[in-house]
Amino acid sequence: MTTPPPSLGIEFGSTRIKACLIDENFVTIASGGHEWENEYVDGRWTYSVEAIREGLQAAYTDLVRDVTSTGGEAPTTFGAIGISAMMHGYIATDAQGELLVPFRTWRNSSTGPAASALSEALSFNIPLRWSIAHLYQAVLDDEPHVGQIAGLTTLAGYVHRALTGRDVLGVGDASGMFPIDTAPIDPATRDYDRRMRDVAQGLLAEKAPGLDLATLLPEVLVAGQDAGSLTAQGAALLDPSGTLQPGVPFCPPEGDAGTGMVATNSVAPKTGNVSVGTSIFAMVVLDEPLTGVHQELDVVTTPVGDAVAMVHCNNGASELASWARVFGRFAEVAGTPVEPDDVYATLFAEALASDADAGGLLAYNYLAGEPVTGVEDGRPLLVRTPDSRFTLGNLVRAEVYAAFATLSIGMEVLADEHVNVERLLAHGGLFRTPGAAQQLLAAALRVPVAVESTASEGGAWGVAVLAAYLRAASQSSLAEFLNDKVFGSAEAVVEEPREADLVGFATYLERYRAALPLQRAAAGATPTTSTESAES
């Protein structure tokens, strides 16, 4: 049997664009990356078109360098390619496919009036970061570009279209633009909810009668469906050297939530995962619809269109990463440079040896607004009382707890819906350092947390797996493919919640809730400038 060519996955994360090449056994054989950073321009978080294109090329070039450094030849083709990216946000294009306004990322939380009106009209929670909320807010604000909008898409959809010419989205990514009808038994027929689309269309027509959602939204595809192939123009964009040839098939572009589900084998009903990065979110695949509408819960889908309850928090591990950089720099200045992973290992070891309630310290990781706690404009804060125990371990534990606190609050709503989760699979770079983050997350969510060997691979590996699934989609469902082919021999390390941590986190969370008014005061006293960038 001929060995299939390797599959390539590229994911645009908030701070890093990562390329991952996997072989027929789904093992990473080469990788590449490019660091990038969002900018705060004219009151909105964005990445420029130039940054997107340059980052795509840089990550791919870095992967090719990895291939050739071990004696391989620069690739001329792949078995399949998949593109993934941060979900939601607002990319509005004209008839020629050019952006009408700079890309507005999911971090922008200025869509309150639109999200509230849509949620009430649709009887469905529309979060601030969803694309339809951004569109309707632009309409409500009479923004000049609205009359020229010919299409909407996400970052993954934008890059996919540049490489293939196809205006499509994977159903998981599409579910962060507009609600999906998950009722049809056949996943291939799943699409935007027609009733809700008609209601939203009526709202838009009141102020922008020229907009037609049916033509603006990308075509919806499910995992395993053909999403086009690499064009000559796309090959030149991805690989300016000219080595890569057109014709490579593509899987549907997906959001980071969907690729995270794949990376943790959490696409079947009653499975769930936690993703920790710039944002942090937990996802549980539902076996029954939710009984009510909750601001804290988003309903999105798996890459095959099954309903998922998501607790999404805008602020994840970025503030913790900033502290790690500070301590890493201190070590460097002191003449004893330490690798980043070793910095985390050292800090986490101190955190586990600290007071279970962080010694009275309190931290907020809010680099942006946080809808779950009603914070419109966030500020990172470290607060302590004079009698607190200010130690390195307590500082780090407070920052780790801060990364998990808002998620814990949101998960309480899921528990009220009687959605039971036996365990959650965690993934993201934070789990490259074994033990501490997993242990404290288990306490914060009051549920066992598992970490598999692929935990730190992330979405680039997940979308590479989705690309490989193109060859197997006619023989098995995605859940069967993951169980039997990808994760058949994988072993997970499970951390049960520990009593001392449970009590300590509960004490910390009580302080956290009580001090939330500090966020409003801090934001009012420290306005941001329109040109600052943020580490995310």
XYZ file of C-alpha atoms in Angstrom:
536
model
C 0.000 0.000 0.000
C 1.314 3.423 -0.963
C 2.020 5.705 1.967
C -0.142 8.830 1.652
C 1.650 12.186 1.547
C 1.737 14.062 4.848
C -1.057 16.447 5.812
C -0.440 20.086 6.664
C -2.305 22.136 9.236
C -1.880 25.875 9.796
C -3.538 27.698 12.663
C -3.645 31.438 13.344
C -3.591 31.782 17.102
C -3.698 35.076 18.920
C 0.056 35.225 19.533
C 1.481 32.573 17.248
C 0.812 31.218 13.779
C 1.751 27.554 13.788
C 2.251 25.092 10.917
C 2.211 21.356 11.610
C 3.005 18.485 9.260
C 1.804 14.991 10.225
C 2.507 11.594 8.741
C 0.102 8.711 8.062
C 0.197 7.833 11.784
C -0.752 11.398 12.765
C 2.670 11.994 14.275
C 4.153 15.466 13.877
C 7.152 15.232 11.558
C 7.830 18.940 11.083
C 6.576 22.215 12.436
C 7.013 25.915 11.955
C 5.846 29.055 13.613
C 5.679 32.813 13.570
C 5.074 35.121 16.503
C 2.651 37.943 15.967
C 0.703 40.379 18.068
C -2.633 42.117 17.834
C -2.750 45.909 17.748
C -5.157 48.283 19.424
C -5.966 50.797 16.696
C -8.707 53.427 16.869
C -10.307 51.679 19.811
C -10.377 48.185 18.275
C -8.218 45.069 18.422
C -6.959 44.074 14.985
C -4.341 42.367 12.835
C -3.476 43.948 9.510
C -3.862 42.185 6.180
C -0.099 42.498 5.741
C 0.488 40.785 9.084
C -1.829 37.947 8.089
C -0.100 37.327 4.761
C 3.429 37.766 6.089
C 2.677 35.537 9.055
C 1.261 32.796 6.836
C 4.389 32.809 4.694
C 6.741 33.000 7.673
C 5.147 30.024 9.447
C 5.213 27.943 6.264
C 8.809 28.916 5.498
C 9.787 27.921 9.016
C 8.138 24.518 8.533
C 9.992 23.973 5.241
C 13.210 24.887 7.031
C 12.439 22.210 9.607
C 11.834 19.648 6.855
C 15.065 20.409 5.022
C 17.182 20.663 8.182
C 16.785 16.910 8.695
C 17.729 16.023 5.134
C 14.285 16.205 3.546
C 13.393 18.051 0.387
C 11.209 21.135 0.287
C 7.625 19.904 -0.271
C 6.059 20.189 -3.690
C 2.694 18.828 -2.537
C 0.782 17.474 0.457
C -1.921 14.912 1.012
C -4.240 17.680 2.173
C -4.141 21.080 3.865
C -6.321 22.571 6.581
C -6.575 26.140 7.853
C -7.731 27.057 11.335
C -7.858 30.357 13.210
C -9.314 32.269 16.117
C -13.078 32.338 15.714
C -15.687 35.075 15.432
C -14.830 38.701 14.794
C -15.614 40.726 11.726
C -14.124 40.521 8.256
C -16.349 42.451 5.864
C -15.331 42.466 2.207
C -16.425 44.240 -0.927
C -17.300 42.679 -4.285
C -13.593 42.210 -5.074
C -12.936 40.429 -1.767
C -11.013 43.341 -0.239
C -11.489 44.320 3.404
C -13.718 47.341 3.860
C -12.498 47.994 7.411
C -9.612 46.468 9.375
C -10.236 42.977 10.750
C -12.057 43.264 14.087
C -11.034 40.355 16.286
C -13.074 38.414 18.820
C -11.545 40.532 21.608
C -13.624 43.568 20.679
C -16.544 43.893 23.073
C -18.208 47.058 21.749
C -21.198 45.211 20.266
C -23.410 45.248 23.367
C -26.543 46.870 21.886
C -26.479 44.604 18.825
C -25.808 41.406 20.778
C -28.589 42.213 23.240
C -31.142 42.992 20.522
C -30.257 39.895 18.516
C -30.340 37.611 21.568
C -33.814 38.861 22.478
C -35.168 38.640 18.936
C -33.739 35.170 18.253
C -34.315 33.703 21.746
C -30.736 32.521 21.437
C -27.613 33.874 23.109
C -25.581 35.952 20.661
C -22.229 36.782 22.311
C -20.496 40.108 21.805
C -17.731 38.571 19.704
C -19.946 36.796 17.140
C -19.811 38.041 13.558
C -23.528 38.747 13.337
C -23.251 41.002 16.402
C -20.402 42.929 14.765
C -22.395 43.302 11.557
C -25.558 44.500 13.275
C -23.586 46.919 15.468
C -22.021 48.412 12.337
C -25.536 48.828 10.936
C -26.812 50.429 14.149
C -23.838 52.800 14.147
C -24.452 53.796 10.510
C -20.882 52.960 9.573
C -20.154 54.164 6.017
C -18.857 50.820 4.751
C -22.098 48.917 5.417
C -23.594 49.696 2.028
C -20.574 48.164 0.259
C -20.522 44.831 2.098
C -20.606 41.903 -0.328
C -19.379 39.182 2.019
C -18.579 38.252 5.606
C -16.155 35.643 6.855
C -13.771 34.693 9.644
C -9.987 34.768 9.671
C -9.822 31.065 8.751
C -12.305 31.637 5.936
C -10.359 34.639 4.673
C -7.078 32.722 4.476
C -8.781 29.648 2.980
C -10.347 31.774 0.246
C -6.975 33.370 -0.543
C -5.476 29.903 -1.024
C -8.347 28.108 -2.791
C -10.742 30.722 -4.137
C -13.629 29.047 -2.242
C -15.853 31.096 0.093
C -16.677 28.318 2.562
C -16.453 27.606 6.283
C -16.429 24.512 8.419
C -19.650 24.268 10.383
C -17.877 24.786 13.705
C -16.363 28.080 12.585
C -19.622 29.095 10.915
C -21.451 28.528 14.215
C -19.461 31.442 15.660
C -20.754 33.720 12.932
C -24.453 32.850 13.088
C -26.503 30.102 14.803
C -26.555 26.697 13.126
C -29.583 24.430 12.865
C -28.309 21.247 14.526
C -31.597 19.364 14.197
C -31.040 17.542 10.866
C -29.863 13.962 11.413
C -27.680 14.095 8.309
C -24.696 16.348 9.177
C -24.203 17.188 5.501
C -27.483 19.154 5.523
C -26.622 21.279 8.547
C -26.654 24.981 7.790
C -27.482 28.366 9.290
C -30.783 28.296 11.172
C -33.295 29.518 8.601
C -35.853 30.837 11.102
C -33.248 32.844 12.973
C -31.740 34.078 9.736
C -35.137 35.419 8.645
C -35.596 37.219 11.977
C -32.087 38.717 11.828
C -32.699 39.735 8.231
C -35.753 41.670 9.373
C -33.684 43.581 11.928
C -31.021 44.428 9.355
C -33.625 45.522 6.803
C -34.862 48.286 9.090
C -31.631 50.272 8.601
C -29.738 48.470 5.832
C -32.252 47.009 3.381
C -29.513 46.190 0.879
C -27.884 43.551 3.079
C -28.888 39.936 2.411
C -27.593 37.447 4.987
C -28.244 34.540 2.649
C -25.597 35.843 0.258
C -23.262 37.468 2.785
C -22.554 34.387 4.908
C -20.098 31.740 3.620
C -21.243 28.308 2.486
C -21.285 25.780 5.359
C -19.406 22.473 5.087
C -18.878 19.645 7.582
C -15.679 17.723 8.273
C -14.732 15.395 5.450
C -16.352 17.434 2.678
C -14.358 18.830 -0.229
C -13.472 22.475 0.389
C -11.528 23.146 -2.798
C -7.877 22.852 -3.747
C -4.775 25.011 -3.761
C -4.802 27.396 -6.712
C -1.712 28.633 -8.523
C -2.227 32.023 -6.890
C -2.658 30.354 -3.508
C 0.509 28.292 -3.927
C 2.466 31.446 -4.739
C 1.038 33.154 -1.662
C 1.867 30.281 0.687
C 5.271 29.497 -0.817
C 6.806 32.453 -2.671
C 9.800 30.258 -3.612
C 7.604 28.506 -6.193
C 8.404 24.991 -4.959
C 4.882 24.148 -3.779
C 2.571 23.188 -6.646
C -1.177 23.818 -6.948
C -3.823 21.124 -6.704
C -3.557 20.080 -3.028
C -7.036 19.332 -1.598
C -8.304 21.313 1.390
C -10.594 20.357 4.244
C -13.161 22.932 5.417
C -11.508 25.783 7.355
C -12.288 25.544 11.047
C -12.137 27.672 14.160
C -9.817 27.046 17.059
C -12.677 25.609 19.106
C -13.329 22.880 16.539
C -9.676 21.983 16.106
C -9.341 21.897 19.886
C -12.164 19.350 20.037
C -10.340 17.234 17.481
C -7.014 17.575 19.307
C -8.624 16.269 22.494
C -10.897 13.642 20.887
C -13.957 15.481 22.184
C -16.433 15.431 19.306
C -18.883 12.771 20.542
C -21.868 13.587 22.791
C -21.053 13.942 26.522
C -17.357 14.550 25.854
C -15.719 17.848 26.715
C -12.491 19.796 26.664
C -10.832 22.909 28.007
C -8.586 25.066 25.830
C -6.203 27.471 27.501
C -4.493 30.172 25.475
C -5.078 33.896 25.022
C -8.699 33.105 25.791
C -9.914 30.143 27.809
C -12.988 28.107 27.082
C -14.662 24.845 27.990
C -16.813 22.896 25.561
C -19.211 20.034 26.201
C -20.923 18.182 23.349
C -24.616 18.042 24.195
C -26.846 15.011 23.957
C -29.942 17.125 24.649
C -30.738 20.803 23.961
C -30.288 23.324 26.760
C -33.504 24.240 28.556
C -32.883 27.969 28.571
C -30.922 30.853 27.105
C -27.901 31.911 29.139
C -25.566 34.838 28.544
C -22.706 32.747 29.929
C -23.240 29.854 27.509
C -22.655 29.908 23.760
C -24.126 27.160 21.611
C -21.720 26.314 18.810
C -21.019 23.017 17.043
C -18.449 20.310 16.510
C -16.789 20.052 13.069
C -19.672 17.755 12.052
C -22.407 20.078 13.323
C -23.423 18.569 16.675
C -24.465 21.114 19.309
C -21.862 22.155 21.868
C -22.284 24.253 24.996
C -19.318 26.594 25.281
C -18.243 28.701 28.217
C -15.924 31.239 26.613
C -13.816 33.738 28.538
C -11.913 36.436 26.689
C -8.961 36.384 29.063
C -6.833 33.286 29.499
C -3.141 32.750 30.156
C -1.698 35.942 28.668
C -1.158 37.704 31.985
C 0.473 34.595 33.409
C 2.751 34.546 30.364
C 3.696 38.169 31.011
C 4.786 37.299 34.545
C 6.778 34.338 33.199
C 8.586 36.668 30.793
C 9.419 39.031 33.650
C 10.965 36.240 35.705
C 12.736 34.850 32.646
C 14.235 38.256 31.972
C 15.322 38.541 35.610
C 17.179 35.254 35.314
C 18.827 36.466 32.112
C 19.935 39.770 33.658
C 21.225 37.885 36.708
C 23.496 35.878 34.425
C 21.620 32.563 34.574
C 19.399 32.398 31.468
C 16.531 29.904 31.732
C 14.511 28.376 28.889
C 10.839 29.479 28.854
C 9.510 25.999 29.647
C 11.890 25.796 32.598
C 10.665 29.182 33.839
C 7.122 27.820 33.902
C 8.229 24.584 35.564
C 9.984 26.516 38.325
C 7.096 28.897 38.899
C 4.510 26.110 38.904
C 6.524 24.102 41.405
C 6.439 27.124 43.720
C 2.687 27.482 43.160
C 2.000 23.900 44.239
C 4.030 24.442 47.410
C 2.121 27.638 48.300
C -0.989 28.358 50.352
C -4.085 26.743 48.879
C -5.948 30.084 48.802
C -2.919 31.974 47.401
C -2.226 33.491 50.807
C -4.785 36.264 50.489
C -3.477 37.543 47.137
C -5.954 38.352 44.399
C -5.226 38.687 40.672
C -7.270 39.584 37.608
C -6.030 38.608 34.161
C -8.330 41.005 32.291
C -6.440 42.384 29.314
C -9.807 42.833 27.604
C -13.453 43.028 28.597
C -15.049 39.922 30.101
C -18.743 39.325 29.300
C -19.096 36.393 31.714
C -18.493 38.716 34.668
C -20.021 41.807 33.076
C -16.712 43.666 32.708
C -16.743 45.905 29.636
C -13.137 47.124 29.751
C -10.628 44.998 31.619
C -7.386 45.745 33.468
C -4.830 43.237 34.772
C -4.638 43.708 38.534
C -2.735 42.286 41.490
C -4.301 43.156 44.833
C -3.387 42.144 48.365
C -4.174 43.134 51.902
C -1.413 44.153 54.325
C -1.712 40.853 56.167
C -1.510 38.672 53.023
C 1.393 36.278 52.510
C 3.232 37.781 49.533
C 5.475 34.949 48.356
C 6.537 33.804 44.923
C 4.392 30.687 45.198
C 1.305 32.595 46.266
C 1.833 35.134 43.477
C 1.975 32.411 40.840
C -0.953 30.480 42.322
C -3.020 33.693 42.353
C -2.236 34.261 38.666
C -3.075 30.655 37.756
C -6.325 30.878 39.713
C -7.070 34.159 37.907
C -6.729 32.391 34.550
C -9.357 29.836 35.647
C -11.699 31.918 37.827
C -14.015 33.349 35.172
C -14.317 29.942 33.514
C -15.295 28.467 36.869
C -18.076 31.060 37.195
C -19.381 30.226 33.737
C -19.296 26.491 34.368
C -21.701 26.973 37.289
C -24.388 27.824 34.731
C -23.677 24.606 32.839
C -24.086 22.671 36.071
C -27.441 24.397 36.658
C -28.525 23.037 33.259
C -27.739 19.540 34.620
C -25.087 18.989 31.996
C -22.927 16.418 33.717
C -19.284 16.052 32.747
C -17.344 13.063 34.015
C -14.017 14.578 33.025
C -12.571 17.250 30.781
C -9.598 16.954 28.457
C -7.285 19.956 28.636
C -5.010 21.232 25.899
C -2.857 24.220 25.077
C 0.731 25.271 25.626
C 0.160 25.726 29.358
C 0.035 21.947 29.672
C 3.495 21.409 28.223
C 4.571 21.764 31.834
C 3.028 18.688 33.497
C 1.167 18.673 36.778
C 0.470 22.092 38.256
C -1.890 23.742 35.768
C -3.845 20.501 35.429
C -4.125 20.061 39.206
C -5.338 23.609 39.817
C -7.748 23.499 36.867
C -9.332 20.354 38.327
C -9.946 22.248 41.572
C -11.331 25.306 39.792
C -13.823 23.290 37.735
C -14.480 20.614 40.371
C -14.037 17.831 37.831
C -11.216 15.445 36.878
C -8.979 16.911 34.171
C -7.134 14.690 31.698
C -4.138 15.627 29.581
C -3.044 13.488 26.645
C 0.293 13.399 24.871
C -1.122 15.695 22.168
C -2.166 18.345 24.728
C 0.429 20.883 23.670
C 0.056 20.212 19.926
C -2.975 22.448 19.702
C -5.100 23.490 16.774
C -2.487 23.226 14.014
C -2.200 19.506 14.726
C -5.989 19.267 15.061
C -6.667 20.822 11.664
C -3.928 18.649 10.109
C -5.910 15.667 11.426
C -9.075 17.112 9.861
C -7.174 17.426 6.586
C -6.138 13.762 6.841
C -9.777 12.834 7.517
C -10.650 13.830 3.941
C -9.312 10.437 2.824
C -11.342 8.503 5.422
C -14.632 10.380 5.541
C -16.433 7.929 3.268
C -15.522 4.994 5.530
C -16.114 6.338 9.049
C -17.586 9.141 11.091
C -15.229 11.696 12.560
C -15.735 10.272 16.064
C -14.924 6.760 14.830
C -11.889 8.022 12.937
C -10.518 9.757 16.019
C -11.225 6.845 18.357
C -9.959 4.067 16.099
C -7.210 5.670 14.037
C -5.868 8.740 15.800
C -6.227 8.124 19.538
C -6.446 4.336 19.603
C -3.256 3.880 21.636
C -3.124 7.285 23.331
C -2.801 7.449 27.098
C -4.149 10.244 29.253
C -2.904 11.440 32.624
C -5.905 12.248 34.836
C -5.745 14.632 37.793
C -8.553 14.401 40.347
C -9.557 17.517 42.321
C -7.746 17.620 45.660
C -9.627 18.621 48.784
C -7.159 21.285 49.899
C -7.176 22.897 46.455
C -10.982 22.765 46.286
C -11.294 24.632 49.574
C -8.502 27.052 48.682
C -9.929 27.919 45.276
C -13.425 28.402 46.734
C -11.977 30.931 49.183
C -10.081 32.660 46.394
C -13.169 32.791 44.154
C -15.206 34.403 46.926
C -12.630 37.219 47.133
C -12.551 37.397 43.324
C -16.307 37.966 43.033
C -16.390 40.499 45.856
C -13.605 42.621 44.328
C -14.946 42.732 40.758
C -15.994 46.410 41.158
C -12.267 47.185 41.159
C -12.291 46.483 37.426
C -14.656 49.348 36.660
C -12.663 51.711 38.865
C -9.349 50.701 37.303
C -10.637 51.050 33.756
C -12.053 54.482 34.504
C -8.798 55.685 36.015
C -6.482 54.269 33.335
C -7.812 54.862 29.810
C -5.983 53.073 27.021
C -4.474 54.764 23.999
C -5.654 54.008 20.477
C -2.336 52.715 19.174
C -1.109 50.405 21.903
C -0.492 46.721 21.242
C -1.153 43.953 23.699
C 0.570 40.704 24.444
C -2.084 38.103 24.045
